[in-house]
Amino acid sequence: MLWSVVASVLIAGVVSTVIPKVPEVPHQAVYNVILSLLTFSFLFFLCFFLLTRRTVAYLLSLADGLEVIAGGDLRYRIPAPRADELGKIAENINSMAEKLERQIEKERRSEQAKMELITGISHDLRTPLTSIVGYLELLRNKAYRDDSEYERFVGNTYNRALQLKALIDDLFEYTRLTTREARLLKQRVDLRELLHQIESEFHPLAKESGISVVTALPPAPLFMELDPEKIRRAVDNLFMNALKFSVKPGVIRLSLETAAVGSKRQAAIRVENDGEPIGPEQEERLFERFYKTDDSRAKGSVFGGGSGLGLSIARSIARLHGGDVRLIHSDGHYDFRIELPLEAR
């Protein structure tokens, strides 16, 4: 702005020297002074207008843009073609609008997740509870033909009660793992031996489903600082997921590997199985709480549909240990990996 004023003064000085001078008489001298002042003022404001009209127009566009954003259109972006301070202001306004948009979208997704959580809990708890009430009503009214049917009603009621308990246990475990109060009870554990124990326990369940389990564990012990019960829960959940959705007859492969990732080393527990392929969208949502893929994938499974929390719980446990759970899927081949850092966290 200073250089525009200087330019105006210089132009006015040049013009005043060009104006012809009249004989110096008192009233003529006053006339010359007034004429010079008017000429200077006219040229000053003309130069000021010409030199600042773009800046003023851009200030007006900034004001209009702020009004649009303040009206709720957070996707609107103010053009920022200038490289000066006003351009920087426009960039800051756009950045502010983008952050507000992300924050509002995050809150919207959080609210939607809460509603889905309530809906999922209601649906998953209501189904077995309705069956339990129905069977108990039949038993109370003695609506069975013989002892065999009585035993069947009691057995179905008991199985539904176990399913209800498992759902509540999963919900409790997930809630506990995702709060800030979650704590690990770490011990020095041979991870290879822990996986061997888990694999031995799953053999009867796998055989019942027509599944064989193949292991590839290292010959030497692999001692790590971890919470053995939580890691057992995470591996159990991956095993149960594989048992539910494997083709039958089929094979589940359990392996343990170590590898260098950058400057650090990590252990990877891999649970692999073959099943029906899923799409990219389903693959991205597998670890969401209460998310379930098409129930037809689990057709024939003796384990039911589950709570939809198993993979979320496994990922939460891995992240508490400083690791993660990820899936590599290719045309129906599923490779779930629990990755844990070998260094103590």
GROMACS .gro file of N, CA, C and O in nm, residues 112-200:
model
  356
  112GLN      N    1  -2.351  -4.321   1.440
  112GLN     CA    2  -2.405  -4.433   1.365
  112GLN      C    3  -2.356  -4.566   1.424
  112GLN      O    4  -2.432  -4.663   1.431
  113ALA      N    5  -2.228  -4.568   1.465
  113ALA     CA    6  -2.173  -4.690   1.524
  113ALA      C    7  -2.244  -4.723   1.655
  113ALA      O    8  -2.268  -4.841   1.685
  114LYS      N    9  -2.278  -4.620   1.732
  114LYS     CA   10  -2.351  -4.645   1.857
  114LYS      C   11  -2.488  -4.707   1.830
  114LYS      O   12  -2.530  -4.800   1.898
  115MET      N   13  -2.556  -4.653   1.727
  115MET     CA   14  -2.687  -4.708   1.692
  115MET      C   15  -2.674  -4.851   1.642
  115MET      O   16  -2.756  -4.938   1.677
  116GLU      N   17  -2.571  -4.878   1.561
  116GLU     CA   18  -2.549  -5.014   1.513
  116GLU      C   19  -2.514  -5.107   1.628
  116GLU      O   20  -2.553  -5.225   1.627
  117LEU      N   21  -2.439  -5.054   1.726
  117LEU     CA   22  -2.404  -5.135   1.843
  117LEU      C   23  -2.529  -5.176   1.919
  117LEU      O   24  -2.548  -5.292   1.954
  118ILE      N   25  -2.619  -5.079   1.942
  118ILE     CA   26  -2.742  -5.108   2.015
  118ILE      C   27  -2.828  -5.206   1.936
  118ILE      O   28  -2.884  -5.302   1.991
  119THR      N   29  -2.837  -5.183   1.803
  119THR     CA   30  -2.917  -5.272   1.720
  119THR      C   31  -2.859  -5.413   1.718
  119THR      O   32  -2.933  -5.513   1.729
  120GLY      N   33  -2.725  -5.421   1.706
  120GLY     CA   34  -2.660  -5.553   1.705
  120GLY      C   35  -2.679  -5.627   1.835
  120GLY      O   36  -2.709  -5.748   1.835
  121ILE      N   37  -2.663  -5.557   1.947
  121ILE     CA   38  -2.682  -5.621   2.077
  121ILE      C   39  -2.825  -5.670   2.092
  121ILE      O   40  -2.849  -5.784   2.134
  122SER      N   41  -2.920  -5.585   2.056
  122SER     CA   42  -3.061  -5.621   2.070
  122SER      C   43  -3.095  -5.745   1.988
  122SER      O   44  -3.162  -5.838   2.035
  123HIS      N   45  -3.047  -5.746   1.863
  123HIS     CA   46  -3.079  -5.858   1.774
  123HIS      C   47  -3.012  -5.987   1.820
  123HIS      O   48  -3.077  -6.093   1.829
  124ASP      N   49  -2.883  -5.978   1.852
  124ASP     CA   50  -2.809  -6.100   1.886
  124ASP      C   51  -2.850  -6.157   2.021
  124ASP      O   52  -2.839  -6.279   2.041
  125LEU      N   53  -2.894  -6.074   2.112
  125LEU     CA   54  -2.939  -6.126   2.241
  125LEU      C   55  -3.084  -6.173   2.235
  125LEU      O   56  -3.122  -6.266   2.306
  126ARG      N   57  -3.164  -6.109   2.151
  126ARG     CA   58  -3.306  -6.144   2.145
  126ARG      C   59  -3.328  -6.281   2.084
  126ARG      O   60  -3.417  -6.357   2.129
  127THR      N   61  -3.248  -6.316   1.983
  127THR     CA   62  -3.272  -6.442   1.912
  127THR      C   63  -3.261  -6.565   2.003
  127THR      O   64  -3.357  -6.644   2.012
  128PRO      N   65  -3.150  -6.586   2.074
  128PRO     CA   66  -3.146  -6.703   2.163
  128PRO      C   67  -3.240  -6.691   2.281
  128PRO      O   68  -3.295  -6.791   2.328
  129LEU      N   69  -3.262  -6.567   2.328
  129LEU     CA   70  -3.352  -6.550   2.442
  129LEU      C   71  -3.495  -6.587   2.404
  129LEU      O   72  -3.567  -6.649   2.483
  130THR      N   73  -3.536  -6.552   2.283
  130THR     CA   74  -3.670  -6.589   2.236
  130THR      C   75  -3.685  -6.740   2.230
  130THR      O   76  -3.790  -6.796   2.268
  131SER      N   77  -3.580  -6.807   2.183
  131SER     CA   78  -3.585  -6.954   2.177
  131SER      C   79  -3.594  -7.015   2.317
  131SER      O   80  -3.670  -7.110   2.339
  132ILE      N   81  -3.517  -6.960   2.409
  132ILE     CA   82  -3.520  -7.012   2.548
  132ILE      C   83  -3.659  -6.997   2.608
  132ILE      O   84  -3.713  -7.091   2.669
  133VAL      N   85  -3.718  -6.879   2.590
  133VAL     CA   86  -3.853  -6.856   2.644
  133VAL      C   87  -3.952  -6.951   2.579
  133VAL      O   88  -4.041  -7.007   2.646
  134GLY      N   89  -3.939  -6.973   2.447
  134GLY     CA   90  -4.031  -7.064   2.378
  134GLY      C   91  -4.021  -7.206   2.429
  134GLY      O   92  -4.125  -7.271   2.455
  135TYR      N   93  -3.899  -7.257   2.443
  135TYR     CA   94  -3.882  -7.393   2.493
  135TYR      C   95  -3.929  -7.406   2.637
  135TYR      O   96  -3.990  -7.507   2.676
  136LEU      N   97  -3.901  -7.306   2.720
  136LEU     CA   98  -3.946  -7.312   2.859
  136LEU      C   99  -4.098  -7.310   2.868
  136LEU      O  100  -4.158  -7.374   2.957
  137GLU      N  101  -4.162  -7.235   2.777
  137GLU     CA  102  -4.308  -7.233   2.774
  137GLU      C  103  -4.363  -7.371   2.740
  137GLU      O  104  -4.461  -7.418   2.802
  138LEU      N  105  -4.299  -7.438   2.643
  138LEU     CA  106  -4.342  -7.573   2.609
  138LEU      C  107  -4.322  -7.669   2.725
  138LEU      O  108  -4.408  -7.755   2.753
  139LEU      N  109  -4.209  -7.657   2.793
  139LEU     CA  110  -4.183  -7.745   2.907
  139LEU      C  111  -4.278  -7.716   3.023
  139LEU      O  112  -4.326  -7.809   3.090
  140ARG      N  113  -4.307  -7.590   3.046
  140ARG     CA  114  -4.397  -7.555   3.157
  140ARG      C  115  -4.538  -7.609   3.133
  140ARG      O  116  -4.606  -7.654   3.226
  141ASN      N  117  -4.583  -7.604   3.006
  141ASN     CA  118  -4.716  -7.653   2.972
  141ASN      C  119  -4.719  -7.802   2.940
  141ASN      O  120  -4.823  -7.854   2.899
  142LYS      N  121  -4.602  -7.868   2.961
  142LYS     CA  122  -4.590  -8.012   2.933
  142LYS      C  123  -4.635  -8.046   2.789
  142LYS      O  124  -4.704  -8.146   2.766
  143ALA      N  125  -4.593  -7.959   2.697
  143ALA     CA  126  -4.633  -7.978   2.557
  143ALA      C  127  -4.533  -8.065   2.484
  143ALA      O  128  -4.481  -8.029   2.377
  144TYR      N  129  -4.503  -8.180   2.540
  144TYR     CA  130  -4.413  -8.276   2.475
  144TYR      C  131  -4.480  -8.413   2.480
  144TYR      O  132  -4.557  -8.444   2.570
  145ARG      N  133  -4.448  -8.492   2.380
  145ARG     CA  134  -4.517  -8.619   2.365
  145ARG      C  135  -4.457  -8.729   2.452
  145ARG      O  136  -4.529  -8.814   2.505
  146ASP      N  137  -4.325  -8.732   2.466
  146ASP     CA  138  -4.262  -8.839   2.541
  146ASP      C  139  -4.132  -8.787   2.602
  146ASP      O  140  -4.096  -8.670   2.588
  147ASP      N  141  -4.064  -8.876   2.673
  147ASP     CA  142  -3.939  -8.838   2.737
  147ASP      C  143  -3.832  -8.797   2.638
  147ASP      O  144  -3.747  -8.710   2.665
  148SER      N  145  -3.833  -8.857   2.520
  148SER     CA  146  -3.734  -8.824   2.418
  148SER      C  147  -3.749  -8.678   2.373
  148SER      O  148  -3.651  -8.605   2.361
  149GLU      N  149  -3.876  -8.636   2.351
  149GLU     CA  150  -3.899  -8.498   2.311
  149GLU      C  151  -3.869  -8.403   2.426
  149GLU      O  152  -3.819  -8.291   2.405
  150TYR      N  153  -3.898  -8.447   2.548
  150TYR     CA  154  -3.865  -8.367   2.666
  150TYR      C  155  -3.714  -8.341   2.674
  150TYR      O  156  -3.670  -8.228   2.696
  151GLU      N  157  -3.636  -8.448   2.654
  151GLU     CA  158  -3.491  -8.434   2.657
  151GLU      C  159  -3.442  -8.341   2.545
  151GLU      O  160  -3.348  -8.262   2.563
  152ARG      N  161  -3.508  -8.349   2.429
  152ARG     CA  162  -3.467  -8.262   2.318
  152ARG      C  163  -3.496  -8.116   2.350
  152ARG      O  164  -3.413  -8.028   2.322
  153PHE      N  165  -3.611  -8.089   2.411
  153PHE     CA  166  -3.644  -7.952   2.448
  153PHE      C  167  -3.545  -7.898   2.550
  153PHE      O  168  -3.498  -7.783   2.541
  154VAL      N  169  -3.511  -7.981   2.648
  154VAL     CA  170  -3.416  -7.938   2.751
  154VAL      C  171  -3.279  -7.912   2.690
  154VAL      O  172  -3.212  -7.812   2.721
  155GLY      N  173  -3.236  -8.002   2.601
  155GLY     CA  174  -3.106  -7.985   2.537
  155GLY      C  175  -3.100  -7.859   2.451
  155GLY      O  176  -3.000  -7.786   2.453
  156ASN      N  177  -3.207  -7.833   2.376
  156ASN     CA  178  -3.210  -7.711   2.294
  156ASN      C  179  -3.208  -7.585   2.381
  156ASN      O  180  -3.142  -7.486   2.348
  157THR      N  181  -3.282  -7.591   2.491
  157THR     CA  182  -3.283  -7.476   2.583
  157THR      C  183  -3.144  -7.452   2.639
  157THR      O  184  -3.097  -7.337   2.648
  158TYR      N  185  -3.077  -7.560   2.677
  158TYR     CA  186  -2.942  -7.547   2.733
  158TYR      C  187  -2.845  -7.491   2.630
  158TYR      O  188  -2.764  -7.402   2.660
  159ASN      N  189  -2.852  -7.539   2.506
  159ASN     CA  190  -2.763  -7.489   2.400
  159ASN      C  191  -2.786  -7.341   2.373
  159ASN      O  192  -2.691  -7.265   2.351
  160ARG      N  193  -2.913  -7.300   2.370
  160ARG     CA  194  -2.943  -7.159   2.349
  160ARG      C  195  -2.893  -7.073   2.464
  160ARG      O  196  -2.847  -6.960   2.444
  161ALA      N  197  -2.901  -7.128   2.586
  161ALA     CA  198  -2.850  -7.054   2.702
  161ALA      C  199  -2.699  -7.037   2.693
  161ALA      O  200  -2.645  -6.930   2.725
  162LEU      N  201  -2.631  -7.143   2.646
  162LEU     CA  202  -2.486  -7.132   2.627
  162LEU      C  203  -2.453  -7.029   2.519
  162LEU      O  204  -2.356  -6.953   2.532
  163GLN      N  205  -2.532  -7.026   2.412
  163GLN     CA  206  -2.510  -6.928   2.306
  163GLN      C  207  -2.531  -6.787   2.359
  163GLN      O  208  -2.453  -6.696   2.328
  164LEU      N  209  -2.633  -6.769   2.441
  164LEU     CA  210  -2.659  -6.638   2.500
  164LEU      C  211  -2.543  -6.596   2.591
  164LEU      O  212  -2.499  -6.480   2.589
  165LYS      N  213  -2.493  -6.691   2.671
  165LYS     CA  214  -2.380  -6.661   2.758
  165LYS      C  215  -2.257  -6.623   2.678
  165LYS      O  216  -2.183  -6.529   2.714
  166ALA      N  217  -2.232  -6.694   2.567
  166ALA     CA  218  -2.116  -6.663   2.483
  166ALA      C  219  -2.127  -6.522   2.423
  166ALA      O  220  -2.028  -6.449   2.417
  167LEU      N  221  -2.247  -6.485   2.382
  167LEU     CA  222  -2.267  -6.351   2.328
  167LEU      C  223  -2.239  -6.244   2.433
  167LEU      O  224  -2.172  -6.143   2.406
  168ILE      N  225  -2.289  -6.266   2.554
  168ILE     CA  226  -2.267  -6.169   2.662
  168ILE      C  227  -2.120  -6.163   2.699
  168ILE      O  228  -2.064  -6.055   2.723
  169ASP      N  229  -2.053  -6.280   2.700
  169ASP     CA  230  -1.910  -6.282   2.732
  169ASP      C  231  -1.830  -6.205   2.627
  169ASP      O  232  -1.737  -6.130   2.660
  170ASP      N  233  -1.865  -6.224   2.498
  170ASP     CA  234  -1.796  -6.151   2.392
  170ASP      C  235  -1.816  -6.001   2.406
  170ASP      O  236  -1.721  -5.922   2.389
  171LEU      N  237  -1.938  -5.961   2.435
  171LEU     CA  238  -1.968  -5.818   2.449
  171LEU      C  239  -1.890  -5.759   2.567
  171LEU      O  240  -1.832  -5.651   2.557
  172PHE      N  241  -1.887  -5.832   2.677
  172PHE     CA  242  -1.815  -5.785   2.795
  172PHE      C  243  -1.665  -5.776   2.766
  172PHE      O  244  -1.599  -5.677   2.801
  173GLU      N  245  -1.612  -5.877   2.699
  173GLU     CA  246  -1.469  -5.878   2.668
  173GLU      C  247  -1.432  -5.764   2.574
  173GLU      O  248  -1.331  -5.695   2.594
  174TYR      N  249  -1.515  -5.741   2.472
  174TYR     CA  250  -1.487  -5.634   2.377
  174TYR      C  251  -1.492  -5.498   2.446
  174TYR      O  252  -1.405  -5.413   2.424
  175THR      N  253  -1.593  -5.477   2.530
  175THR     CA  254  -1.605  -5.350   2.601
  175THR      C  255  -1.485  -5.328   2.692
  175THR      O  256  -1.431  -5.218   2.701
  176ARG      N  257  -1.442  -5.434   2.759
  176ARG     CA  258  -1.329  -5.422   2.851
  176ARG      C  259  -1.199  -5.393   2.777
  176ARG      O  260  -1.115  -5.315   2.822
  177LEU      N  261  -1.182  -5.454   2.659
  177LEU     CA  262  -1.058  -5.436   2.584
  177LEU      C  263  -1.048  -5.299   2.520
  177LEU      O  264  -0.937  -5.250   2.494
  178THR      N  265  -1.160  -5.236   2.489
  178THR     CA  266  -1.158  -5.108   2.419
  178THR      C  267  -1.166  -4.988   2.512
  178THR      O  268  -1.174  -4.875   2.465
  179THR      N  269  -1.162  -5.010   2.643
  179THR     CA  270  -1.159  -4.899   2.737
  179THR      C  271  -1.015  -4.871   2.777
  179THR      O  272  -0.925  -4.955   2.761
  180ARG      N  273  -0.993  -4.752   2.828
  180ARG     CA  274  -0.857  -4.712   2.866
  180ARG      C  275  -0.808  -4.789   2.989
  180ARG      O  276  -0.689  -4.788   3.018
  181GLU      N  277  -0.902  -4.852   3.058
  181GLU     CA  278  -0.863  -4.925   3.179
  181GLU      C  279  -0.809  -5.064   3.148
  181GLU      O  280  -0.770  -5.137   3.238
  182ALA      N  281  -0.809  -5.104   3.020
  182ALA     CA  282  -0.764  -5.238   2.984
  182ALA      C  283  -0.616  -5.255   3.021
  182ALA      O  284  -0.533  -5.171   2.990
  183ARG      N  285  -0.586  -5.363   3.088
  183ARG     CA  286  -0.449  -5.390   3.133
  183ARG      C  287  -0.408  -5.531   3.091
  183ARG      O  288  -0.491  -5.621   3.081
  184LEU      N  289  -0.279  -5.546   3.067
  184LEU     CA  290  -0.224  -5.676   3.032
  184LEU      C  291  -0.150  -5.734   3.152
  184LEU      O  292  -0.079  -5.663   3.223
  185LEU      N  293  -0.167  -5.864   3.172
  185LEU     CA  294  -0.093  -5.936   3.276
  185LEU      C  295   0.017  -6.016   3.205
  185LEU      O  296   0.003  -6.135   3.177
  186LYS      N  297   0.126  -5.947   3.177
  186LYS     CA  298   0.231  -6.008   3.095
  186LYS      C  299   0.315  -6.106   3.175
  186LYS      O  300   0.343  -6.087   3.292
  187GLN      N  301   0.353  -6.212   3.104
  187GLN     CA  302   0.444  -6.312   3.157
  187GLN      C  303   0.543  -6.351   3.048
  187GLN      O  304   0.517  -6.327   2.929
  188ARG      N  305   0.652  -6.412   3.089
  188ARG     CA  306   0.746  -6.464   2.991
  188ARG      C  307   0.695  -6.601   2.948
  188ARG      O  308   0.696  -6.698   3.027
  189VAL      N  309   0.650  -6.611   2.824
  189VAL     CA  310   0.580  -6.731   2.776
  189VAL      C  311   0.647  -6.782   2.649
  189VAL      O  312   0.691  -6.703   2.565
  190ASP      N  313   0.652  -6.913   2.637
  190ASP     CA  314   0.697  -6.976   2.513
  190ASP      C  315   0.578  -6.978   2.418
  190ASP      O  316   0.485  -7.057   2.433
  191LEU      N  317   0.579  -6.887   2.320
  191LEU     CA  318   0.466  -6.874   2.229
  191LEU      C  319   0.446  -7.001   2.146
  191LEU      O  320   0.332  -7.039   2.117
  192ARG      N  321   0.552  -7.067   2.111
  192ARG     CA  322   0.539  -7.191   2.035
  192ARG      C  323   0.462  -7.296   2.113
  192ARG      O  324   0.371  -7.362   2.061
  193GLU      N  325   0.494  -7.312   2.242
  193GLU     CA  326   0.425  -7.410   2.326
  193GLU      C  327   0.279  -7.372   2.347
  193GLU      O  328   0.190  -7.458   2.349
  194LEU      N  329   0.252  -7.241   2.362
  194LEU     CA  330   0.114  -7.195   2.379
  194LEU      C  331   0.030  -7.229   2.256
  194LEU      O  332  -0.084  -7.277   2.269
  195LEU      N  333   0.085  -7.209   2.137
  195LEU     CA  334   0.012  -7.242   2.015
  195LEU      C  335  -0.008  -7.392   2.000
  195LEU      O  336  -0.113  -7.437   1.951
  196HIS      N  337   0.089  -7.468   2.044
  196HIS     CA  338   0.075  -7.615   2.039
  196HIS      C  339  -0.041  -7.660   2.128
  196HIS      O  340  -0.119  -7.749   2.090
  197GLN      N  341  -0.055  -7.600   2.246
  197GLN     CA  342  -0.165  -7.635   2.336
  197GLN      C  343  -0.300  -7.599   2.274
  197GLN      O  344  -0.396  -7.676   2.280
  198ILE      N  345  -0.307  -7.479   2.213
  198ILE     CA  346  -0.433  -7.436   2.151
  198ILE      C  347  -0.472  -7.530   2.038
  198ILE      O  348  -0.588  -7.571   2.025
  199GLU      N  349  -0.373  -7.568   1.958
  199GLU     CA  350  -0.400  -7.657   1.844
  199GLU      C  351  -0.450  -7.793   1.893
  199GLU      O  352  -0.542  -7.852   1.833
  200SER      N  353  -0.393  -7.843   2.001
  200SER     CA  354  -0.436  -7.973   2.055
  200SER      C  355  -0.581  -7.967   2.103
  200SER      O  356  -0.658  -8.062   2.085
   0.00000   0.00000   0.00000
